[in-house]
Amino acid sequence: MNKTFKLQFTLNGRPTEAMINPSARLLDVLREDFGLTGTKEGCGKGECGACTIFMDGKAVDSCLVMAIQAQGHSIITIEGMAKEGRLDKVQEMLLQEGSVQCGYCIPGMVMSARALLNRNSNPTLDEVKYAMSGNLCRCTGYHKIFKAVLRAAQIEREAKSKI
Amino acid sequence: MSISIQRCTSLPELFQAIEGIKPPIMYLAGGTDLMVLLKANLIPDSAWFDISDIPDIKGITVKDDMLVIGAATPFDEIYPDANVLKWAKALSEAASNVGGPQIRARGTIGGNIANGSPAADTLPALASLGAQVNLLSARGERSVPIEGYALGNRRTVREADEIISSVSIPIRAGIKGAWKALGARKALAISKISLAVSAVLEQGSFSYLRIGLGSVAATVRRAPQAEEVLLNGGWNRETLEEACRIIQTEISPIDDIRSTAEYRKAMSGVLLHDALISAFGEAPTR
Ligand SMILES: Cc1cc2nc3c(=O)[nH]c(=O)nc-3n(C[C@H](O)[C@H](O)[C@H](O)COP(=O)(O)OP(=O)(O)OC[C@H]3O[C@@H](n4cnc5c(N)ncnc54)[C@H](O)[C@@H]3O)c2cc1C
Ligand code: FES
Ligand code: FES
């Protein structure tokens, strides 16, 4: 592939630079050029949310973004969620609630849930459903995923009120 | 299939880049239509220009009694905007229903309008609001009413070297509105039919009222007969019933993979009823 475009952006908090193929999708550049394979491809057409990442703090489908569109922007993938070896609260609660079956949808679910909790620390079940309506899961039936997100929100609120 | 792609961060840079380029030219905004077509191998050999980071065509402003929405503004910045909620409620409702959160974070109003798809959800709302589409090229600027923009299914008045720079919506004091649609499911489904109404009601009569319909014809269309019933007769039980009846006879939708003509006709009356009542918060009292 002709890697003729110099991509400069912030990846998982670090200023990053790489020569990439200008007509590659961000999803492919993340997975293949940077080895960040936690971001999954399900449908490749914006319908499943398996490829969800943060672009400037918003949850977006990386299969619908050209890599060159990330120039100058901040991208966070599932690999950037754990801080100092500790899982994000959403990840922790998904494990604790037994919300995960095959796991393929989960990185995207975590990103959408975190995007919601960052702007709304006390969402209702309906707000969780609206925020995660772009993420499909073919295993779980969603119930335990939503429950984990609501618990993560609750624990974070309690932690904050103690400070 | 081969595509070339270039990132442009200002309008002069864009117009310089496309000079002399042979169409088809694709303006990559949110990519929520283009990237899907690319994946499905439905994109012809073409030159792509990324317009998603051009500040001049992003953002929402109010100037000279017009609400101006930059073409590259994504849906999730449109629907919660205070000015959009106040002056273009029907558009806010349409934008909040496009796709799912990830689609609304990237998908833009310009991309929704650009190709004249009859199923684009913002079109009925924009038609009900009497919006103008502002076109820009190295040759200059021009404006067309939203209903004159699309000529037929996927044909529009836009030339290859023109971009949509923004849409302008006239500000009308006291305007109310609503957008309603039916699809197979709530998120991520293309509407079988959508309807928007925008209206100004003063002491029981309408000084402004327009109805926009999507997915019932090759382009977005209005419902002039139903509008007339309400404009002439005001807001009461009788006109509501009559408008919801007449709208079913004045449209001529078709059967397609998503729905049937018969269903769309019947539902146009139901959606008009729901939209009017949701716009004014209650059924007419007389
Ligand atoms: C899963 C999914 C769900 C969806 N759900 C809905 C829905 O509910 N309702 C709905 O209406 N749509 C829906 N869509 C379609 C799509 O999201 C919208 O049409 C969106 O508005 C397209 O905007 P964009 O910026 O992503 O366009 P892009 O894909 O970037 O571009 C689309 C086309 O518009 C042209 N273009 C873009 N901007 C301009 C401009 N400023 N001037 C001139 N030409 C321009 C491009 O050349 C291209 O041909 C959905 C798409 C997906 C993938
Ligand atoms: S892979 Fe991107 S939404 Fe399905
Ligand atoms: S756990 Fe298998 S797709 Fe969600």
Short mmCIF file of C-alpha atoms and ligand atoms in Angstrom, two decimals:
data_model
loop_
_atom_site.label_atom_id
_atom_site.label_comp_id
_atom_site.label_asym_id
_atom_site.label_seq_id
_atom_site.Cartn_x
_atom_site.Cartn_y
_atom_site.Cartn_z
CA MET A 1 0.00 0.00 0.00
CA ASN A 2 1.17 3.51 -0.73
CA LYS A 3 1.60 5.16 2.64
CA THR A 4 1.83 8.73 1.45
CA PHE A 5 -0.13 10.63 4.10
CA LYS A 6 1.53 11.79 7.29
CA LEU A 7 -1.09 11.37 9.99
CA GLN A 8 -0.50 13.47 13.10
CA PHE A 9 -2.99 13.07 15.89
CA THR A 10 -3.42 12.21 19.55
CA LEU A 11 -3.88 8.49 20.09
CA ASN A 12 -4.92 7.32 23.54
CA GLY A 13 -3.58 10.53 25.00
CA ARG A 14 -0.20 10.49 23.24
CA PRO A 15 0.84 12.71 20.33
CA THR A 16 1.32 10.23 17.49
CA GLU A 17 2.64 10.33 13.95
CA ALA A 18 2.67 7.73 11.19
CA MET A 19 2.74 7.42 7.42
CA ILE A 20 -0.54 5.89 6.29
CA ASN A 21 -2.48 5.01 3.16
CA PRO A 22 -4.65 8.11 2.53
CA SER A 23 -7.66 6.08 1.42
CA ALA A 24 -7.70 3.78 4.45
CA ARG A 25 -10.45 3.78 7.03
CA LEU A 26 -9.56 4.83 10.56
CA LEU A 27 -10.68 1.36 11.72
CA ASP A 28 -8.04 -0.32 9.53
CA VAL A 29 -5.29 2.11 10.45
CA LEU A 30 -5.97 1.56 14.17
CA ARG A 31 -5.99 -2.20 13.82
CA GLU A 32 -3.30 -2.74 11.21
CA ASP A 33 -0.90 0.21 11.43
CA PHE A 34 -1.09 0.60 15.21
CA GLY A 35 -1.95 -2.98 16.21
CA LEU A 36 -4.90 -1.79 18.30
CA THR A 37 -7.11 -4.79 17.60
CA GLY A 38 -9.50 -4.21 20.50
CA THR A 39 -11.62 -2.15 18.11
CA LYS A 40 -13.67 -4.66 16.10
CA GLU A 41 -15.26 -4.68 12.68
CA GLY A 42 -18.76 -6.12 12.67
CA CYS A 43 -20.76 -4.79 9.76
CA GLY A 44 -18.43 -2.17 8.29
CA LYS A 45 -21.42 0.08 7.58
CA GLY A 46 -22.38 1.92 10.72
CA GLU A 47 -25.03 -0.48 11.93
CA CYS A 48 -23.46 -2.48 14.76
CA GLY A 49 -21.15 -0.18 16.75
CA ALA A 50 -18.44 -2.87 17.25
CA CYS A 51 -15.91 -0.36 15.87
CA THR A 52 -16.90 2.49 18.24
CA ILE A 53 -14.06 4.77 19.37
CA PHE A 54 -13.88 8.31 20.77
CA MET A 55 -13.14 11.15 18.40
CA ASP A 56 -12.71 14.34 20.43
CA GLY A 57 -14.64 12.67 23.23
CA LYS A 58 -17.63 11.63 21.12
CA ALA A 59 -18.50 8.00 20.36
CA VAL A 60 -18.19 7.44 16.59
CA ASP A 61 -18.03 4.41 14.29
CA SER A 62 -14.42 4.10 13.10
CA CYS A 63 -15.56 2.14 10.04
CA LEU A 64 -17.22 5.33 8.75
CA VAL A 65 -14.25 7.64 9.30
CA MET A 66 -11.37 7.99 6.84
CA ALA A 67 -8.08 7.92 8.72
CA ILE A 68 -7.05 11.30 7.27
CA GLN A 69 -10.11 12.82 8.97
CA ALA A 70 -8.42 12.10 12.31
CA GLN A 71 -5.67 14.59 11.48
CA GLY A 72 -5.25 16.92 14.44
CA HIS A 73 -7.95 15.17 16.46
CA SER A 74 -7.93 13.12 19.64
CA ILE A 75 -8.73 9.43 19.22
CA ILE A 76 -9.28 7.06 22.12
CA THR A 77 -9.75 3.33 21.63
CA ILE A 78 -10.72 0.60 24.07
CA GLU A 79 -6.97 0.16 24.78
CA GLY A 80 -6.97 3.68 26.20
CA MET A 81 -9.73 3.05 28.72
CA ALA A 82 -7.83 1.36 31.55
CA LYS A 83 -5.86 3.87 33.65
CA GLU A 84 -2.68 2.81 35.48
CA GLY A 85 -3.55 -0.84 35.09
CA ARG A 86 -7.10 -0.36 36.42
CA LEU A 87 -10.10 -1.07 34.27
CA ASP A 88 -12.66 1.62 33.55
CA LYS A 89 -15.62 1.34 35.93
CA VAL A 90 -17.86 0.30 33.03
CA GLN A 91 -15.50 -2.58 32.18
CA GLU A 92 -15.30 -3.63 35.82
CA MET A 93 -19.10 -3.70 36.18
CA LEU A 94 -19.57 -5.64 32.95
CA LEU A 95 -17.33 -8.31 34.44
CA GLN A 96 -18.99 -8.23 37.84
CA GLU A 97 -22.53 -8.41 36.42
CA GLY A 98 -21.59 -11.26 34.07
CA SER A 99 -22.74 -9.14 31.14
CA VAL A 100 -20.34 -10.55 28.58
CA GLN A 101 -20.87 -13.59 26.41
CA CYS A 102 -18.77 -13.82 23.22
CA GLY A 103 -17.43 -10.34 23.89
CA TYR A 104 -17.27 -9.11 20.31
CA CYS A 105 -19.61 -6.16 20.89
CA ILE A 106 -18.13 -5.23 24.25
CA PRO A 107 -15.33 -2.79 23.29
CA GLY A 108 -17.91 -0.74 21.40
CA MET A 109 -20.41 -1.01 24.25
CA VAL A 110 -17.78 0.26 26.70
CA MET A 111 -17.03 3.28 24.49
CA SER A 112 -20.71 4.24 24.07
CA ALA A 113 -21.39 3.79 27.77
CA ARG A 114 -18.36 5.85 28.78
CA ALA A 115 -19.36 8.63 26.34
CA LEU A 116 -22.76 8.75 28.04
CA LEU A 117 -21.43 8.71 31.61
CA ASN A 118 -18.95 11.48 30.79
CA ARG A 119 -21.81 13.87 30.05
CA ASN A 120 -24.51 12.42 32.29
CA SER A 121 -23.47 10.91 35.62
CA ASN A 122 -27.01 9.90 36.54
CA PRO A 123 -28.72 8.43 33.46
CA THR A 124 -32.09 6.70 33.48
CA LEU A 125 -32.50 3.28 31.88
CA ASP A 126 -34.12 4.99 28.88
CA GLU A 127 -31.15 7.33 28.53
CA VAL A 128 -28.79 4.35 28.64
CA LYS A 129 -30.84 2.65 25.91
CA TYR A 130 -30.84 5.81 23.72
CA ALA A 131 -27.07 6.24 24.15
CA MET A 132 -26.40 2.60 23.28
CA SER A 133 -28.95 2.20 20.48
CA GLY A 134 -26.11 2.22 17.92
CA ASN A 135 -24.50 -0.87 19.44
CA LEU A 136 -25.79 -4.33 18.62
CA CYS A 137 -25.19 -7.48 20.62
CA ARG A 138 -26.24 -10.82 19.20
CA CYS A 139 -25.63 -12.80 22.37
CA THR A 140 -26.83 -11.20 25.55
CA GLY A 141 -30.22 -9.55 25.12
CA TYR A 142 -28.72 -6.29 26.51
CA HIS A 143 -30.34 -6.48 29.94
CA LYS A 144 -27.15 -7.21 31.88
CA ILE A 145 -25.17 -4.72 29.82
CA PHE A 146 -27.56 -1.90 30.69
CA LYS A 147 -27.54 -3.00 34.33
CA ALA A 148 -23.74 -2.84 34.43
CA VAL A 149 -23.75 0.68 32.97
CA LEU A 150 -26.29 1.87 35.53
CA ARG A 151 -24.23 0.32 38.35
CA ALA A 152 -21.03 1.92 37.06
CA ALA A 153 -22.80 5.28 37.09
CA GLN A 154 -24.05 4.70 40.62
CA ILE A 155 -20.65 3.68 41.98
CA GLU A 156 -18.98 6.68 40.35
CA ARG A 157 -21.57 9.03 41.85
CA GLU A 158 -21.07 7.53 45.30
CA ALA A 159 -17.28 7.77 44.98
CA LYS A 160 -17.60 11.43 44.00
CA SER A 161 -19.95 12.34 46.85
CA LYS A 162 -17.43 10.91 49.36
CA ILE A 163 -14.66 13.26 48.25
CA MET B 1 -12.29 0.89 -8.24
CA SER B 2 -9.98 3.73 -7.44
CA ILE B 3 -10.49 6.79 -5.34
CA SER B 4 -8.17 9.64 -4.50
CA ILE B 5 -8.65 11.64 -1.37
CA GLN B 6 -7.48 15.01 -0.20
CA ARG B 7 -8.01 16.80 3.09
CA CYS B 8 -9.06 20.46 2.86
CA THR B 9 -9.22 22.74 5.87
CA SER B 10 -10.47 25.97 4.27
CA LEU B 11 -12.80 26.95 1.43
CA PRO B 12 -10.05 28.54 -0.72
CA GLU B 13 -8.01 25.34 -0.31
CA LEU B 14 -11.02 23.26 -1.35
CA PHE B 15 -11.89 25.34 -4.42
CA GLN B 16 -8.28 25.36 -5.52
CA ALA B 17 -8.03 21.60 -5.06
CA ILE B 18 -11.12 20.82 -7.16
CA GLU B 19 -10.23 23.17 -9.99
CA GLY B 20 -10.03 21.17 -13.20
CA ILE B 21 -10.94 17.88 -11.48
CA LYS B 22 -13.12 15.64 -13.60
CA PRO B 23 -16.40 14.59 -11.89
CA PRO B 24 -17.54 12.57 -10.03
CA ILE B 25 -16.37 14.62 -7.09
CA MET B 26 -17.29 13.45 -3.59
CA TYR B 27 -17.33 15.81 -0.65
CA LEU B 28 -16.56 13.69 2.39
CA ALA B 29 -18.29 15.15 5.45
CA GLY B 30 -19.48 12.66 8.09
CA GLY B 31 -18.93 9.72 5.75
CA THR B 32 -22.09 8.01 6.99
CA ASP B 33 -23.38 7.62 3.44
CA LEU B 34 -20.13 7.60 1.46
CA MET B 35 -18.26 5.06 3.59
CA VAL B 36 -21.21 2.66 3.44
CA LEU B 37 -21.26 2.92 -0.36
CA LEU B 38 -17.47 2.49 -0.48
CA LYS B 39 -17.68 -0.68 1.62
CA ALA B 40 -20.40 -2.04 -0.69
CA ASN B 41 -18.28 -1.28 -3.77
CA LEU B 42 -20.94 1.12 -5.04
CA ILE B 43 -18.61 4.09 -5.48
CA PRO B 44 -17.44 4.96 -8.98
CA ASP B 45 -13.84 6.02 -9.61
CA SER B 46 -13.87 9.44 -8.05
CA ALA B 47 -11.95 12.25 -6.41
CA TRP B 48 -12.81 12.73 -2.73
CA PHE B 49 -12.28 15.93 -0.79
CA ASP B 50 -12.58 15.89 2.98
CA ILE B 51 -14.68 18.89 4.07
CA SER B 52 -15.26 17.79 7.66
CA ASP B 53 -12.70 20.22 9.11
CA ILE B 54 -13.62 23.41 7.24
CA PRO B 55 -14.70 25.85 10.00
CA ASP B 56 -16.62 28.17 7.62
CA ILE B 57 -19.26 25.52 6.93
CA LYS B 58 -19.73 24.40 10.52
CA GLY B 59 -21.80 25.75 13.39
CA ILE B 60 -25.13 27.43 14.01
CA THR B 61 -25.71 31.19 13.96
CA VAL B 62 -28.62 33.63 13.98
CA LYS B 63 -28.28 36.60 11.67
CA ASP B 64 -30.70 38.98 9.91
CA ASP B 65 -33.82 37.06 11.01
CA MET B 66 -32.33 33.84 9.70
CA LEU B 67 -31.19 30.73 11.51
CA VAL B 68 -28.12 29.56 9.57
CA ILE B 69 -26.83 26.02 9.98
CA GLY B 70 -23.45 25.18 8.43
CA ALA B 71 -23.62 22.20 6.08
CA ALA B 72 -20.88 20.27 7.92
CA THR B 73 -22.58 20.57 11.30
CA PRO B 74 -23.31 17.09 12.71
CA PHE B 75 -26.80 16.12 13.90
CA ASP B 76 -25.79 15.86 17.55
CA GLU B 77 -24.84 19.53 17.54
CA ILE B 78 -28.05 20.51 15.73
CA TYR B 79 -30.83 18.86 17.70
CA PRO B 80 -29.98 20.13 21.21
CA ASP B 81 -29.07 23.67 20.07
CA ALA B 82 -31.19 26.31 21.85
CA ASN B 83 -31.85 28.32 18.66
CA VAL B 84 -32.80 25.22 16.69
CA LEU B 85 -35.17 24.13 19.46
CA LYS B 86 -36.74 27.58 19.47
CA TRP B 87 -36.96 28.39 15.75
CA ALA B 88 -36.88 24.98 14.09
CA LYS B 89 -38.41 22.41 16.43
CA ALA B 90 -39.36 20.10 13.57
CA LEU B 91 -35.71 20.00 12.45
CA SER B 92 -34.50 19.33 15.99
CA GLU B 93 -36.84 16.35 16.26
CA ALA B 94 -35.78 15.00 12.86
CA ALA B 95 -32.06 15.37 13.68
CA SER B 96 -32.44 13.65 17.05
CA ASN B 97 -33.91 10.62 15.30
CA VAL B 98 -31.31 10.06 12.57
CA GLY B 99 -29.52 6.72 12.94
CA GLY B 100 -28.01 6.10 16.36
CA PRO B 101 -25.65 8.17 18.52
CA GLN B 102 -22.53 7.35 16.50
CA ILE B 103 -24.29 8.33 13.24
CA ARG B 104 -25.53 11.60 14.76
CA ALA B 105 -22.02 12.39 15.99
CA ARG B 106 -20.63 12.32 12.43
CA GLY B 107 -23.52 12.61 9.95
CA THR B 108 -24.18 16.15 8.73
CA ILE B 109 -27.16 18.11 7.49
CA GLY B 110 -25.34 18.93 4.24
CA GLY B 111 -24.70 15.26 3.56
CA ASN B 112 -28.35 14.49 4.29
CA ILE B 113 -29.59 16.99 1.72
CA ALA B 114 -26.85 16.73 -0.90
CA ASN B 115 -28.02 13.88 -3.08
CA GLY B 116 -31.75 14.49 -2.99
CA SER B 117 -32.64 11.18 -1.36
CA PRO B 118 -36.41 11.18 -0.73
CA ALA B 119 -35.82 9.26 2.52
CA ALA B 120 -33.50 11.85 4.08
CA ASP B 121 -35.13 12.62 7.40
CA THR B 122 -34.30 16.33 7.66
CA LEU B 123 -35.94 17.20 4.32
CA PRO B 124 -39.61 17.24 5.43
CA ALA B 125 -38.61 19.36 8.43
CA LEU B 126 -36.69 21.80 6.24
CA ALA B 127 -39.60 21.96 3.76
CA SER B 128 -42.04 22.73 6.57
CA LEU B 129 -39.76 25.54 7.71
CA GLY B 130 -39.39 27.13 4.26
CA ALA B 131 -35.60 26.62 4.35
CA GLN B 132 -33.14 27.77 1.69
CA VAL B 133 -30.15 25.71 0.56
CA ASN B 134 -27.06 27.89 0.10
CA LEU B 135 -24.68 26.72 -2.60
CA LEU B 136 -21.10 27.88 -2.96
CA SER B 137 -18.39 27.41 -5.58
CA ALA B 138 -15.36 29.26 -6.90
CA ARG B 139 -17.86 30.87 -9.32
CA GLY B 140 -19.94 32.38 -6.52
CA GLU B 141 -22.90 31.86 -4.27
CA ARG B 142 -26.59 31.12 -4.87
CA SER B 143 -29.61 30.01 -2.87
CA VAL B 144 -32.46 27.70 -3.79
CA PRO B 145 -35.58 26.80 -1.81
CA ILE B 146 -35.30 23.29 -0.35
CA GLU B 147 -38.22 22.08 -2.46
CA GLY B 148 -36.48 23.24 -5.62
CA TYR B 149 -33.15 21.63 -4.73
CA ALA B 150 -33.98 18.03 -5.60
CA LEU B 151 -35.26 17.47 -9.13
CA GLY B 152 -36.10 13.81 -8.78
CA ASN B 153 -34.74 10.70 -7.15
CA ARG B 154 -31.04 11.45 -6.65
CA ARG B 155 -30.96 14.34 -9.15
CA THR B 156 -30.44 17.86 -7.84
CA VAL B 157 -29.71 21.38 -9.11
CA ARG B 158 -26.22 21.29 -7.56
CA GLU B 159 -23.33 21.40 -10.04
CA ALA B 160 -20.30 19.16 -9.49
CA ASP B 161 -18.08 22.07 -8.41
CA GLU B 162 -20.64 23.39 -5.91
CA ILE B 163 -20.90 22.53 -2.26
CA ILE B 164 -23.76 23.17 0.08
CA SER B 165 -22.35 25.75 2.47
CA SER B 166 -25.36 26.07 4.76
CA VAL B 167 -29.12 26.05 5.11
CA SER B 168 -31.03 29.19 6.17
CA ILE B 169 -34.31 29.05 8.02
CA PRO B 170 -36.46 32.20 8.32
CA ILE B 171 -37.14 33.09 11.95
CA ARG B 172 -40.88 33.36 12.65
CA ALA B 173 -42.05 34.55 16.05
CA GLY B 174 -44.12 31.98 17.90
CA ILE B 175 -43.36 29.11 15.52
CA LYS B 176 -44.10 25.61 16.73
CA GLY B 177 -43.40 22.33 15.03
CA ALA B 178 -42.99 18.58 15.14
CA TRP B 179 -41.53 15.73 13.11
CA LYS B 180 -42.93 12.19 13.05
CA ALA B 181 -41.88 9.07 11.22
CA LEU B 182 -42.53 5.38 11.00
CA GLY B 183 -39.75 2.86 10.46
CA ALA B 184 -39.15 -0.81 11.14
CA ARG B 185 -37.47 -0.01 14.45
CA LYS B 186 -36.60 3.07 16.44
CA ALA B 187 -32.86 3.34 15.83
CA LEU B 188 -30.89 2.77 12.63
CA ALA B 189 -33.85 2.20 10.32
CA ILE B 190 -34.76 4.12 7.17
CA SER B 191 -38.18 5.75 7.51
CA LYS B 192 -41.11 4.23 5.63
CA ILE B 193 -42.71 7.67 5.77
CA SER B 194 -41.87 10.87 7.60
CA LEU B 195 -43.84 14.06 8.10
CA ALA B 196 -43.05 17.45 9.57
CA VAL B 197 -45.25 20.38 10.37
CA SER B 198 -44.23 23.92 11.29
CA ALA B 199 -46.86 26.52 12.13
CA VAL B 200 -47.60 29.83 13.82
CA LEU B 201 -50.96 29.83 15.59
CA GLU B 202 -52.49 33.16 16.63
CA GLN B 203 -55.85 33.21 18.40
CA GLY B 204 -57.11 30.06 16.77
CA SER B 205 -55.94 30.76 13.22
CA PHE B 206 -52.70 29.94 11.46
CA SER B 207 -50.60 32.82 10.08
CA TYR B 208 -48.07 30.24 8.84
CA LEU B 209 -48.41 26.52 8.29
CA ARG B 210 -46.49 24.10 6.12
CA ILE B 211 -46.42 20.33 5.97
CA GLY B 212 -43.41 18.44 4.58
CA LEU B 213 -43.48 14.75 3.65
CA GLY B 214 -40.63 12.29 3.09
CA SER B 215 -40.60 8.89 1.33
CA VAL B 216 -43.95 9.46 -0.40
CA ALA B 217 -42.58 10.73 -3.73
CA ALA B 218 -39.31 10.93 -5.65
CA THR B 219 -38.42 14.05 -3.70
CA VAL B 220 -39.57 15.78 -0.55
CA ARG B 221 -43.03 17.29 -1.05
CA ARG B 222 -45.60 19.49 0.64
CA ALA B 223 -49.28 18.78 1.26
CA PRO B 224 -50.93 21.94 -0.15
CA GLN B 225 -54.54 20.76 0.20
CA ALA B 226 -54.18 19.78 3.84
CA GLU B 227 -52.30 23.04 4.47
CA GLU B 228 -55.15 24.99 2.89
CA VAL B 229 -57.77 23.35 5.08
CA LEU B 230 -55.90 24.45 8.18
CA LEU B 231 -54.86 27.88 6.88
CA ASN B 232 -58.46 28.69 5.89
CA GLY B 233 -60.32 27.03 8.73
CA GLY B 234 -57.99 27.53 11.70
CA TRP B 235 -57.30 25.09 14.51
CA ASN B 236 -60.37 23.09 15.50
CA ARG B 237 -61.57 19.50 15.59
CA GLU B 238 -63.24 19.75 12.22
CA THR B 239 -60.21 21.11 10.33
CA LEU B 240 -57.92 18.63 12.05
CA GLU B 241 -60.08 15.74 10.91
CA GLU B 242 -60.49 17.14 7.40
CA ALA B 243 -56.75 17.85 6.96
CA CYS B 244 -55.88 14.32 8.09
CA ARG B 245 -58.40 12.93 5.61
CA ILE B 246 -57.43 15.05 2.62
CA ILE B 247 -53.68 14.46 3.00
CA GLN B 248 -54.29 10.75 2.29
CA THR B 249 -55.92 11.56 -1.02
CA GLU B 250 -53.47 14.21 -2.21
CA ILE B 251 -50.28 12.15 -2.00
CA SER B 252 -49.40 9.36 -4.41
CA PRO B 253 -46.71 7.20 -2.81
CA ILE B 254 -45.46 3.96 -4.35
CA ASP B 255 -44.89 0.39 -3.18
CA ASP B 256 -41.22 -0.38 -2.56
CA ILE B 257 -39.05 -2.68 -0.47
CA ARG B 258 -39.72 -0.73 2.70
CA SER B 259 -43.49 -0.26 2.53
CA THR B 260 -46.65 -0.09 0.44
CA ALA B 261 -48.51 2.85 -1.10
CA GLU B 262 -51.65 1.99 0.83
CA TYR B 263 -49.88 1.93 4.19
CA ARG B 264 -48.08 5.19 3.48
CA LYS B 265 -51.36 6.94 2.55
CA ALA B 266 -53.12 5.78 5.68
CA MET B 267 -50.16 6.68 7.86
CA SER B 268 -49.85 10.19 6.41
CA GLY B 269 -53.14 11.03 8.14
CA VAL B 270 -52.03 9.47 11.41
CA LEU B 271 -48.66 11.25 11.36
CA LEU B 272 -50.25 14.61 10.55
CA HIS B 273 -52.64 14.18 13.46
CA ASP B 274 -49.81 13.24 15.85
CA ALA B 275 -47.52 15.99 14.58
CA LEU B 276 -50.09 18.76 14.98
CA ILE B 277 -51.07 17.66 18.46
CA SER B 278 -47.46 17.29 19.53
CA ALA B 279 -46.59 20.71 18.04
CA PHE B 280 -49.33 22.47 20.02
CA GLY B 281 -49.18 20.25 23.08
CA GLU B 282 -52.91 19.39 23.00
CA ALA B 283 -55.83 18.55 20.75
CA PRO B 284 -57.99 21.50 19.61
CA THR B 285 -60.53 22.44 22.27
CA ARG B 286 -63.26 23.50 19.87
C1 LIG C 1 -26.53 3.09 10.24
C2 LIG C 1 -27.04 4.30 9.51
C3 LIG C 1 -28.27 4.84 9.87
C4 LIG C 1 -28.77 5.97 9.20
N1 LIG C 1 -29.98 6.46 9.58
C5 LIG C 1 -30.48 7.54 8.94
C6 LIG C 1 -31.76 8.07 9.32
O1 LIG C 1 -32.40 7.61 10.27
N2 LIG C 1 -32.24 9.13 8.62
C7 LIG C 1 -31.54 9.69 7.60
O2 LIG C 1 -32.02 10.65 7.01
N3 LIG C 1 -30.33 9.22 7.22
C8 LIG C 1 -29.79 8.16 7.87
N4 LIG C 1 -28.58 7.65 7.48
C9 LIG C 1 -27.88 8.24 6.34
C10 LIG C 1 -26.83 9.31 6.67
O3 LIG C 1 -26.40 9.23 8.01
C11 LIG C 1 -27.33 10.73 6.45
O4 LIG C 1 -27.82 10.87 5.15
C12 LIG C 1 -26.25 11.79 6.71
O5 LIG C 1 -26.88 13.04 6.79
C13 LIG C 1 -25.18 11.88 5.65
O6 LIG C 1 -24.29 12.94 5.99
P1 LIG C 1 -22.70 12.74 5.95
O7 LIG C 1 -22.11 14.02 6.40
O8 LIG C 1 -22.32 11.55 6.72
O9 LIG C 1 -22.48 12.50 4.41
P2 LIG C 1 -21.25 11.89 3.60
O10 LIG C 1 -21.35 10.42 3.63
O11 LIG C 1 -19.98 12.52 4.04
O12 LIG C 1 -21.63 12.41 2.16
C14 LIG C 1 -22.82 11.97 1.54
C15 LIG C 1 -22.97 12.61 0.17
O13 LIG C 1 -23.21 13.99 0.29
C16 LIG C 1 -22.24 14.74 -0.39
N5 LIG C 1 -21.95 15.88 0.48
C17 LIG C 1 -21.72 15.87 1.81
N6 LIG C 1 -21.62 17.13 2.29
C18 LIG C 1 -21.79 17.95 1.24
C19 LIG C 1 -21.81 19.38 1.08
N7 LIG C 1 -21.63 20.21 2.11
N8 LIG C 1 -22.01 19.89 -0.16
C20 LIG C 1 -22.20 19.06 -1.21
N9 LIG C 1 -22.20 17.72 -1.13
C21 LIG C 1 -22.00 17.17 0.08
C22 LIG C 1 -21.07 13.82 -0.62
O14 LIG C 1 -20.40 14.13 -1.82
C23 LIG C 1 -21.75 12.47 -0.71
O15 LIG C 1 -22.19 12.23 -2.01
C24 LIG C 1 -28.03 6.55 8.15
C25 LIG C 1 -26.77 6.01 7.82
C26 LIG C 1 -26.28 4.92 8.50
C27 LIG C 1 -24.92 4.38 8.14
S1 FES C 2 -18.23 -2.18 12.05
FE1 FES C 2 -18.54 -0.08 12.26
S2 FES C 2 -20.60 0.01 12.87
FE2 FES C 2 -20.38 -2.10 12.44
S1 FES C 3 -21.56 -10.59 23.80
FE1 FES C 3 -21.55 -11.51 21.85
S2 FES C 3 -22.15 -9.89 20.56
FE2 FES C 3 -22.41 -9.06 22.52
#
